[in-house]
PDB file of C-alpha atoms in Angstrom:
ATOM      1  CA  MET X  22      49.721   9.191  -5.677  1.00 52.00           C
ATOM      2  CA  ARG X  23      49.530   5.480  -4.843  1.00 56.00           C
ATOM      3  CA  LEU X  24      46.620   3.645  -5.548  1.00 56.00           C
ATOM      4  CA  THR X  25      44.785   1.071  -3.743  1.00 58.00           C
ATOM      5  CA  ARG X  26      41.993  -1.142  -3.412  1.00 57.00           C
ATOM      6  CA  SER X  27      39.237  -0.072  -1.447  1.00 61.00           C
ATOM      7  CA  PRO X  28      38.552  -2.696   2.065  1.00 59.00           C
ATOM      8  CA  ARG X  29      34.863  -2.937   0.493  1.00 61.00           C
ATOM      9  CA  LEU X  30      36.832  -4.692  -3.356  1.00 63.00           C
ATOM     10  CA  ALA X  31      39.136  -6.762  -1.538  1.00 64.00           C
ATOM     11  CA  TRP X  32      36.340  -8.032   0.573  1.00 60.00           C
ATOM     12  CA  VAL X  33      34.523  -8.901  -2.326  1.00 64.00           C
ATOM     13  CA  ALA X  34      36.885 -10.623  -4.061  1.00 64.00           C
ATOM     14  CA  LYS X  35      37.874 -12.334  -1.415  1.00 65.00           C
ATOM     15  CA  TYR X  36      34.411 -13.463  -1.224  1.00 63.00           C
ATOM     16  CA  GLN X  37      34.207 -14.384  -4.431  1.00 63.00           C
ATOM     17  CA  ARG X  38      37.317 -17.143  -4.396  1.00 63.00           C
ATOM     18  CA  ASN X  39      35.958 -18.505  -1.503  1.00 60.00           C
ATOM     19  CA  HIS X  40      32.637 -18.682  -2.801  1.00 57.00           C
ATOM     20  CA  THR X  41      32.804 -20.421  -6.332  1.00 54.00           C
ATOM     21  CA  ASP X  42      30.919 -22.737  -6.863  1.00 52.00           C
ATOM     22  CA  THR X  43      32.002 -25.306  -9.771  1.00 51.00           C
ATOM     23  CA  ARG X  44      29.172 -28.121  -9.620  1.00 52.00           C
ATOM     24  CA  GLY X  45      26.257 -26.099 -11.647  1.00 52.00           C
ATOM     25  CA  PRO X  46      24.636 -22.603 -11.327  1.00 53.00           C
ATOM     26  CA  PHE X  47      24.853 -20.811  -8.304  1.00 53.00           C
ATOM     27  CA  PRO X  48      23.257 -21.849  -4.889  1.00 53.00           C
ATOM     28  CA  GLY X  49      20.849 -19.233  -4.768  1.00 53.00           C
ATOM     29  CA  SER X  50      19.913 -19.069  -8.357  1.00 52.00           C
ATOM     30  CA  VAL X  51      16.030 -20.816  -9.307  1.00 52.00           C
ATOM     31  CA  GLU X  52      17.938 -23.861 -11.224  1.00 52.00           C
ATOM     32  CA  ARG X  53      19.376 -24.770  -8.328  1.00 47.00           C
ATOM     33  CA  ARG X  54      16.629 -24.472  -5.919  1.00 50.00           C
ATOM     34  CA  VAL X  55      14.509 -26.450  -8.517  1.00 49.00           C
ATOM     35  CA  ALA X  56      16.578 -29.402  -8.571  1.00 46.00           C
ATOM     36  CA  ASP X  57      16.903 -29.360  -5.014  1.00 52.00           C
ATOM     37  CA  MET X  58      13.049 -29.323  -4.460  1.00 55.00           C
ATOM     38  CA  ALA X  59      10.720 -31.967  -5.022  1.00 75.00           C
ATOM     39  CA  ILE X  60       7.558 -31.157  -3.228  1.00 91.00           C
ATOM     40  CA  SER X  61       4.268 -32.988  -3.751  1.00 93.00           C
ATOM     41  CA  LYS X  62       1.219 -33.193  -1.513  1.00 95.00           C
ATOM     42  CA  GLY X  63       1.729 -34.238   1.718  1.00 95.00           C
ATOM     43  CA  ASP X  64       5.600 -33.903   2.298  1.00 95.00           C
ATOM     44  CA  LYS X  65       6.838 -32.928   5.944  1.00 96.00           C
ATOM     45  CA  VAL X  66       8.112 -29.105   4.864  1.00 96.00           C
ATOM     46  CA  SER X  67       9.896 -26.440   6.856  1.00 95.00           C
ATOM     47  CA  TRP X  68       9.275 -22.769   6.706  1.00 95.00           C
ATOM     48  CA  ASN X  69      10.762 -18.943   8.082  1.00 93.00           C
ATOM     49  CA  THR X  70       8.748 -16.993  10.582  1.00 90.00           C
ATOM     50  CA  SER X  71       9.119 -14.009  12.253  1.00 90.00           C
ATOM     51  CA  GLN X  72       9.759 -16.511  15.641  1.00 89.00           C
ATOM     52  CA  GLY X  73      11.526 -18.924  14.020  1.00 92.00           C
ATOM     53  CA  ARG X  74      11.911 -21.766  11.543  1.00 93.00           C
ATOM     54  CA  THR X  75       7.873 -23.742  11.077  1.00 94.00           C
ATOM     55  CA  HIS X  76       7.225 -27.306  10.514  1.00 96.00           C
ATOM     56  CA  GLY X  77       4.223 -29.142   8.737  1.00 97.00           C
ATOM     57  CA  LYS X  78       2.981 -30.339   5.205  1.00 97.00           C
ATOM     58  CA  ALA X  79       2.375 -29.467   1.984  1.00 97.00           C
ATOM     59  CA  VAL X  80      -1.125 -29.855   0.911  1.00 97.00           C
ATOM     60  CA  GLU X  81      -1.977 -28.026  -2.216  1.00 96.00           C
ATOM     61  CA  LYS X  82       0.078 -26.592  -5.172  1.00 95.00           C
ATOM     62  CA  ARG X  83      -1.295 -23.144  -6.655  1.00 95.00           C
ATOM     63  CA  THR X  84      -0.013 -22.271 -10.199  1.00 94.00           C
ATOM     64  CA  SER X  85      -2.680 -19.846 -10.940  1.00 96.00           C
ATOM     65  CA  ASP X  86      -3.930 -17.075  -9.283  1.00 96.00           C
ATOM     66  CA  PHE X  87      -6.163 -17.195  -6.335  1.00 97.00           C
ATOM     67  CA  THR X  88      -6.959 -15.762  -3.156  1.00 97.00           C
ATOM     68  CA  HIS X  89      -6.333 -17.054   0.506  1.00 96.00           C
ATOM     69  CA  ALA X  90      -7.701 -15.710   3.769  1.00 94.00           C
ATOM     70  CA  GLY X  91      -8.069 -12.832   2.077  1.00 96.00           C
ATOM     71  CA  GLN X  92      -5.354 -11.909   0.140  1.00 96.00           C
ATOM     72  CA  LYS X  93      -4.250 -12.201  -3.482  1.00 97.00           C
ATOM     73  CA  PHE X  94      -1.467 -14.684  -4.641  1.00 96.00           C
ATOM     74  CA  LYS X  95      -0.112 -14.293  -8.147  1.00 95.00           C
ATOM     75  CA  PRO X  96       2.107 -17.676  -8.561  1.00 95.00           C
ATOM     76  CA  THR X  97       4.148 -17.973 -11.612  1.00 90.00           C
ATOM     77  CA  ASP X  98       5.209 -21.622 -13.728  1.00 86.00           C
ATOM     78  CA  ASP X  99       9.163 -21.204 -11.949  1.00 87.00           C
ATOM     79  CA  ASP X 100       7.617 -20.377  -8.902  1.00 89.00           C
ATOM     80  CA  PRO X 101       4.192 -22.107  -7.320  1.00 94.00           C
ATOM     81  CA  TYR X 102       3.060 -21.113  -4.217  1.00 96.00           C
ATOM     82  CA  TRP X 103       1.878 -24.162  -1.586  1.00 96.00           C
ATOM     83  CA  ILE X 104      -1.129 -23.981   0.832  1.00 97.00           C
ATOM     84  CA  VAL X 105       0.773 -25.657   3.674  1.00 97.00           C
ATOM     85  CA  GLU X 106      -0.672 -26.897   7.251  1.00 97.00           C
ATOM     86  CA  SER X 107       1.476 -25.969  10.558  1.00 96.00           C
ATOM     87  CA  ASP X 108       2.050 -29.120  12.527  1.00 96.00           C
ATOM     88  CA  LYS X 109       1.377 -27.019  15.672  1.00 94.00           C
ATOM     89  CA  SER X 110      -1.118 -24.723  15.009  1.00 94.00           C
ATOM     90  CA  GLY X 111      -3.158 -26.547  12.131  1.00 96.00           C
ATOM     91  CA  ALA X 112      -3.468 -23.052  10.834  1.00 96.00           C
ATOM     92  CA  ARG X 113      -3.061 -22.929   6.632  1.00 96.00           C
ATOM     93  CA  ALA X 114      -1.129 -20.713   5.219  1.00 96.00           C
ATOM     94  CA  ALA X 115       0.537 -20.027   1.592  1.00 97.00           C
ATOM     95  CA  HIS X 116       3.743 -20.063   0.946  1.00 96.00           C
ATOM     96  CA  LYS X 117       6.184 -19.801  -2.324  1.00 95.00           C
ATOM     97  CA  GLU X 118       7.724 -23.276  -3.321  1.00 93.00           C
ATOM     98  CA  SER X 119      10.997 -21.445  -2.687  1.00 91.00           C
ATOM     99  CA  SER X 120      10.669 -20.512   0.513  1.00 93.00           C
ATOM    100  CA  LEU X 121       9.712 -23.799   1.782  1.00 94.00           C
ATOM    101  CA  LYS X 122      12.361 -26.619   2.894  1.00 93.00           C
ATOM    102  CA  PRO X 123      12.237 -30.696   2.777  1.00 91.00           C
ATOM    103  CA  ALA X 124      11.215 -31.558   7.086  1.00 84.00           C
TER     104      ALA X 124
END
């Protein structure tokens, strides 16, 4: 009987070889995101919506439980929420810091 690797395992092995990050924590890790993110009040940021990428500014950082637009949010020290204001509509929304990118 001949033993063969499944195509899925071969794909995973190839992916791991090609996506090894030797510069520090894995690119998607919290440590890497925090190092890349340095959002301050008033900074221009962008975030993803179902309609596409939206741009705006960071208005307020929230690190304790709060309610915004009738929804309850529970931020953590590692991933606080930001109240952001859309450039296009002026509407305000709450987003996790990890979902925001500097614009």
